[in-house]
Amino acid sequence: METKRLCSSPPKAMLLVFMAFFCSSGTAAAPAMFIFGDSLVDNGNNNFIPSIARANYFPYGIDLGAPTGRFCNGLTVVDLAARRLGMKFPPPYLSLSAKSSMMLRGINYASASAGILDETGRHFGSRIPFDKQIELFAKTVSEQLPIMIPDPEALSEFLSSSLFIINIGSNDYINNYLLPDLYTSSSTYSGKHFAKLLIHKLVQQIKTIYSIGARKILLAGLGPLGCIPSQLSMSNITSGCVNHVNELVIQFNQLLIPAMIRLNSTLPGSFFVHQNNYDTFFDMIQTPTKYGFSVSDQACCGNGRYGGQLTCLPLQNACSARDQYIFWDSFHPTQAANAIIARKCLTPTNGDCFPISVNQLAEL
């Protein structure tokens, strides 16, 4: 798939805001952060490819002052984690030149509509599937980073000390398995066997990332997709979540943890941490006032039932009380919700990360 700049560059104002938010204070425990995933963590890669899945228009980024390509009113969960860790925000890969020194802070390879499977999200047009993201990482390590870190031992140390975040898999359900008119996966596999297929593929992909040099890896589990506005809008329910969708997600998550434990025990020098995104997010939806929210099922910026039938459109008026909403658009959390998820993985005890927090992983 072609991933060079196929579309015009973002406006100068967008880039200025984007650069301003790269900065962070404090001393970082890890030298860099490398991010793989989908629109939950994409910070601008899809700005540079011909895709319907883009967030380079207002009101996206309304709380940053301008749109950056993040699918949020503000910062994503990895942005917030990086800030708490004292790290600068990794730039999107497609925004960089081959010799950019900004690569030394890490790189974000994530792409909206991408999945574990290459075919996932194809109805949105161009995207960077996980396999392709890994190819770009391999190119970074073999061709681009050596320009700045020519000593192989120093480069190996840089990679092994860096933090790797993998947040992928949601689209394999909402933009593949749950769209039977566009994809054959649900007629080919039962929910259980589809989860096994995804985990098997994911494990092979993680092993490839490890072989390139990654050692400290955070694996994010899937959230309760049956509770997002887009899924609510397609169902006949009038309250609660779409149970059969959440059951599919649970099958995936239940296989992810033992897979992570096996990777920890079989890949020398590696340390994997699992982030449980399901339980806290589900609790937020069931008891929103406990977390400071008043709206748990409606998109702040969306259209139709629950704001989920058509996602946030260019120049659409978003809700004003954004911190009161769990969902920003038809698919994605608000910055306020992202902050809670990030904080729960940074908490050393009683948090959502296992067996240690992301802070502790960064300090290893």
XYZ file of C-alpha atoms in Angstrom:
364
model
C 0.000 0.000 0.000
C 1.227 3.487 -0.828
C 1.872 5.507 2.311
C 3.814 8.507 1.071
C 2.178 11.937 1.107
C -0.638 11.532 -1.376
C -2.695 14.512 -0.239
C -1.911 18.135 0.394
C -0.155 19.015 3.640
C -2.194 20.218 6.619
C -2.618 23.980 7.023
C 0.213 25.895 8.672
C -1.970 26.783 11.664
C -2.611 23.088 12.287
C 1.088 22.310 12.197
C 1.911 25.134 14.625
C -0.579 23.823 17.160
C 0.623 20.283 16.547
C 4.247 21.304 17.231
C 3.314 23.279 20.316
C 1.712 20.238 21.904
C 4.792 18.095 21.247
C 6.581 19.809 24.118
C 6.573 18.321 27.572
C 8.354 19.020 30.804
C 10.068 16.750 33.260
C 12.639 13.991 33.020
C 11.480 11.003 31.002
C 12.121 7.483 32.258
C 12.276 6.157 28.685
C 14.082 7.902 25.808
C 11.284 7.480 23.283
C 7.780 6.134 22.670
C 6.775 4.154 19.584
C 3.041 3.823 18.973
C 1.132 1.343 16.801
C -2.615 1.230 16.400
C -5.778 2.815 15.067
C -7.767 6.033 15.430
C -7.775 5.784 19.221
C -4.081 6.716 19.099
C -3.554 8.136 15.573
C -2.226 11.691 15.938
C -2.167 12.704 12.294
C -0.977 9.978 9.923
C -4.302 9.842 8.095
C -3.920 13.543 7.273
C -1.415 12.463 4.617
C -3.300 9.653 2.883
C -6.504 9.535 0.781
C -8.874 8.224 3.421
C -12.420 8.979 4.499
C -11.235 8.345 8.070
C -9.704 11.731 8.805
C -9.956 14.234 11.639
C -8.121 17.212 10.180
C -11.098 19.553 10.398
C -12.881 21.542 13.068
C -14.400 20.768 15.583
C -11.817 17.978 16.037
C -9.070 19.476 18.178
C -11.387 22.175 19.503
C -9.687 22.047 22.909
C -6.229 22.182 21.338
C -7.038 25.328 19.378
C -7.041 23.609 15.969
C -7.466 20.135 14.441
C -4.330 17.995 14.396
C -5.599 14.687 13.047
C -6.479 13.290 16.465
C -9.969 11.771 16.623
C -10.834 13.690 19.740
C -11.723 17.125 21.038
C -8.280 17.181 22.627
C -5.561 14.709 23.529
C -5.564 10.935 23.101
C -4.794 8.457 25.839
C -1.182 8.030 24.659
C -0.691 11.798 24.561
C -1.820 12.040 28.155
C 0.342 9.093 29.200
C 3.381 10.609 27.484
C 2.801 13.909 29.269
C 2.548 12.178 32.646
C 5.754 10.282 31.898
C 7.583 13.516 31.047
C 7.951 12.504 27.404
C 7.502 14.590 24.278
C 4.692 13.554 21.973
C 5.948 11.232 19.209
C 5.228 12.762 15.785
C 3.154 10.893 13.168
C 5.440 8.942 10.854
C 4.038 10.397 7.638
C 4.714 13.946 8.836
C 8.480 13.366 9.027
C 11.357 13.576 6.590
C 13.747 10.622 6.446
C 16.424 12.536 8.374
C 14.267 14.242 10.987
C 15.844 14.340 14.437
C 12.300 14.324 15.871
C 12.436 10.541 15.410
C 14.583 10.444 18.532
C 11.501 11.131 20.652
C 9.797 8.093 19.058
C 7.246 7.802 16.278
C 3.521 7.273 16.018
C 2.657 4.817 13.211
C -1.047 4.496 14.118
C -3.663 4.943 11.415
C -7.409 5.436 11.661
C -9.454 2.468 10.353
C -6.411 0.151 10.582
C -6.687 -3.321 12.014
C -4.754 -6.455 12.838
C -6.014 -7.859 9.544
C -4.923 -6.090 6.366
C -8.416 -6.010 4.854
C -9.992 -4.339 7.876
C -11.274 -0.827 7.172
C -10.794 -1.024 3.423
C -14.155 0.691 2.828
C -12.630 3.898 4.229
C -9.995 3.968 1.501
C -6.316 4.194 2.307
C -5.031 3.310 5.770
C -1.892 1.836 7.291
C -2.717 -1.706 8.512
C -0.706 -3.082 11.400
C 1.518 -5.140 9.086
C 2.394 -1.990 7.157
C 3.008 -0.050 10.376
C 5.540 -2.715 11.324
C 7.189 -2.397 7.906
C 7.550 1.334 8.473
C 9.072 0.678 11.900
C 11.558 -1.729 10.321
C 12.489 0.978 7.809
C 12.903 3.464 10.635
C 15.340 1.173 12.424
C 17.308 -0.002 9.390
C 17.492 3.217 7.370
C 16.433 6.313 9.294
C 17.525 6.058 12.932
C 21.092 4.986 12.004
C 21.571 8.451 10.494
C 21.247 9.864 14.020
C 22.473 6.829 16.005
C 25.186 5.253 13.806
C 26.567 2.942 16.503
C 24.592 -0.373 16.338
C 24.991 -1.030 20.062
C 23.752 2.436 20.960
C 20.780 2.008 18.624
C 19.945 -1.347 20.165
C 20.088 0.197 23.634
C 17.912 3.096 22.504
C 15.233 0.702 21.255
C 15.368 -1.634 24.237
C 14.992 1.331 26.609
C 12.107 2.861 24.674
C 8.433 2.308 25.370
C 6.251 0.578 22.758
C 2.479 0.995 22.779
C 0.176 -1.302 20.779
C -3.519 -0.393 20.674
C -5.158 -2.281 17.826
C -8.092 -4.609 17.170
C -11.244 -2.510 17.565
C -11.620 -2.008 13.822
C -11.351 -5.731 13.176
C -14.751 -5.876 14.828
C -16.583 -2.611 14.111
C -15.107 -2.179 10.621
C -14.913 -5.812 9.577
C -16.642 -8.584 11.535
C -19.720 -6.500 12.398
C -20.251 -5.336 8.808
C -21.512 -8.521 7.095
C -22.603 -6.640 3.971
C -19.006 -5.553 3.337
C -16.878 -8.352 4.826
C -17.192 -12.146 4.895
C -15.463 -12.722 8.246
C -18.667 -13.172 10.275
C -19.973 -15.793 7.847
C -16.607 -17.567 7.851
C -15.768 -17.567 11.566
C -17.667 -17.898 14.806
C -16.936 -15.174 17.344
C -14.620 -17.533 19.223
C -12.668 -18.554 16.134
C -12.401 -14.978 14.897
C -10.879 -13.957 18.236
C -8.400 -16.834 17.918
C -7.535 -15.734 14.385
C -6.878 -12.171 15.545
C -4.770 -13.219 18.527
C -2.687 -15.627 16.440
C -2.014 -12.904 13.885
C -1.307 -10.326 16.596
C 1.216 -12.580 18.325
C 3.139 -13.028 15.069
C 3.127 -9.268 14.523
C 4.397 -8.615 18.048
C 7.189 -11.122 17.552
C 8.255 -9.199 14.474
C 8.347 -5.933 16.419
C 10.422 -7.696 19.066
C 12.839 -9.018 16.430
C 13.419 -5.441 15.233
C 14.396 -4.320 18.728
C 11.357 -3.625 20.915
C 11.569 -4.929 24.488
C 9.222 -2.897 26.716
C 5.754 -3.319 25.242
C 2.321 -2.235 26.455
C -0.573 -4.210 24.951
C -3.933 -2.475 25.214
C -7.023 -4.638 25.392
C -10.254 -3.688 23.655
C -12.901 -1.528 25.269
C -16.649 -2.272 25.391
C -17.413 -1.646 21.717
C -21.059 -2.522 22.258
C -21.419 0.728 24.205
C -20.100 3.187 21.613
C -22.669 5.460 19.897
C -22.151 3.929 16.449
C -23.088 0.464 17.692
C -25.992 1.803 19.758
C -27.361 3.577 16.691
C -27.426 0.330 14.697
C -29.292 -1.618 17.376
C -32.893 -1.629 18.531
C -32.069 -1.134 22.206
C -33.258 1.947 24.071
C -30.827 1.704 26.993
C -27.655 -0.080 27.992
C -25.112 -1.582 25.592
C -25.247 -4.072 22.733
C -24.447 -7.248 24.631
C -23.509 -9.522 21.738
C -20.887 -7.006 20.573
C -19.375 -6.786 24.049
C -19.334 -10.584 24.232
C -17.200 -10.671 21.068
C -14.763 -8.204 22.625
C -14.574 -10.193 25.842
C -13.592 -13.320 23.890
C -10.689 -11.383 22.349
C -9.578 -9.898 25.667
C -9.697 -13.258 27.419
C -7.240 -14.654 24.866
C -4.953 -11.619 24.913
C -3.731 -11.957 28.513
C -2.480 -15.570 28.279
C -0.922 -14.721 24.919
C 0.952 -11.862 26.596
C 2.126 -14.127 29.409
C 3.477 -16.616 26.864
C 5.313 -13.834 25.032
C 6.859 -12.676 28.309
C 8.163 -16.161 28.998
C 9.433 -16.966 25.500
C 11.017 -13.727 24.238
C 14.298 -13.128 26.133
C 14.710 -9.658 27.569
C 11.131 -8.644 26.858
C 8.615 -7.255 29.323
C 4.953 -7.026 28.359
C 2.249 -5.144 30.213
C -1.471 -5.591 29.561
C -3.814 -2.615 29.814
C -7.362 -3.588 30.706
C -9.399 -0.981 28.840
C -12.673 -2.819 29.232
C -13.567 -2.770 32.918
C -12.948 0.883 33.741
C -14.584 2.104 30.542
C -17.611 -0.110 31.095
C -17.874 1.154 34.670
C -17.688 4.737 33.389
C -20.666 4.039 31.138
C -22.673 2.246 33.843
C -21.954 4.798 36.589
C -20.941 8.024 34.815
C -21.489 10.349 37.786
C -18.854 8.419 39.726
C -16.308 9.746 37.213
C -17.766 13.225 36.793
C -19.782 12.579 33.620
C -23.459 13.239 32.977
C -23.797 11.808 29.432
C -22.655 8.245 28.810
C -24.334 7.131 25.587
C -24.479 10.187 23.338
C -21.719 11.584 21.115
C -20.719 15.166 21.860
C -20.360 15.641 18.104
C -22.414 13.279 15.946
C -25.676 12.809 14.089
C -28.741 10.586 14.307
C -29.571 8.189 17.162
C -27.085 8.581 20.003
C -25.020 10.763 17.629
C -23.779 7.495 16.214
C -25.379 7.179 12.776
C -23.052 9.716 11.188
C -19.922 10.887 12.940
C -18.785 14.461 13.549
C -18.908 16.521 10.339
C -16.749 19.484 9.300
C -17.690 22.689 11.170
C -20.492 20.916 13.022
C -21.468 22.436 16.357
C -20.246 20.146 19.113
C -21.622 20.077 22.633
C -20.299 22.829 24.886
C -19.927 20.746 28.078
C -17.398 18.353 26.577
C -16.022 17.234 29.938
C -19.488 15.922 30.790
C -19.490 13.489 27.853
C -17.716 10.132 27.693
C -17.873 10.028 23.891
C -16.593 12.752 21.607
C -17.914 11.340 18.318
C -19.564 8.150 17.092
C -16.530 6.031 17.963
C -14.025 7.832 20.175
C -13.772 9.034 23.784
C -13.442 12.642 24.853
C -10.198 13.939 26.287
C -11.825 13.761 29.738
C -12.498 10.028 29.312
C -9.025 9.461 27.859
C -7.497 11.114 30.930
C -9.176 8.599 33.229
C -8.033 5.625 31.129
C -4.466 6.956 31.000
C -4.373 7.634 34.736
C -5.606 4.123 35.537
C -2.616 2.622 33.716
C -0.182 4.969 35.446
C -1.379 3.998 38.917
C 1.131 1.608 40.571
C -1.539 -0.170 42.648
C -5.153 -1.072 41.853
C -4.743 0.205 38.319
C -5.690 -1.228 34.969
C -2.224 -2.368 33.899
C -0.851 -5.824 34.695
C 1.566 -6.944 36.062
C 3.038 -3.432 36.566
C 2.067 0.139 35.675
C 3.276 1.882 32.558
C 5.439 4.131 34.771
C 7.211 1.084 36.138
C 7.560 -0.377 32.645
C 9.192 2.836 31.397
C 11.667 2.771 34.289
C 12.846 -0.814 33.726
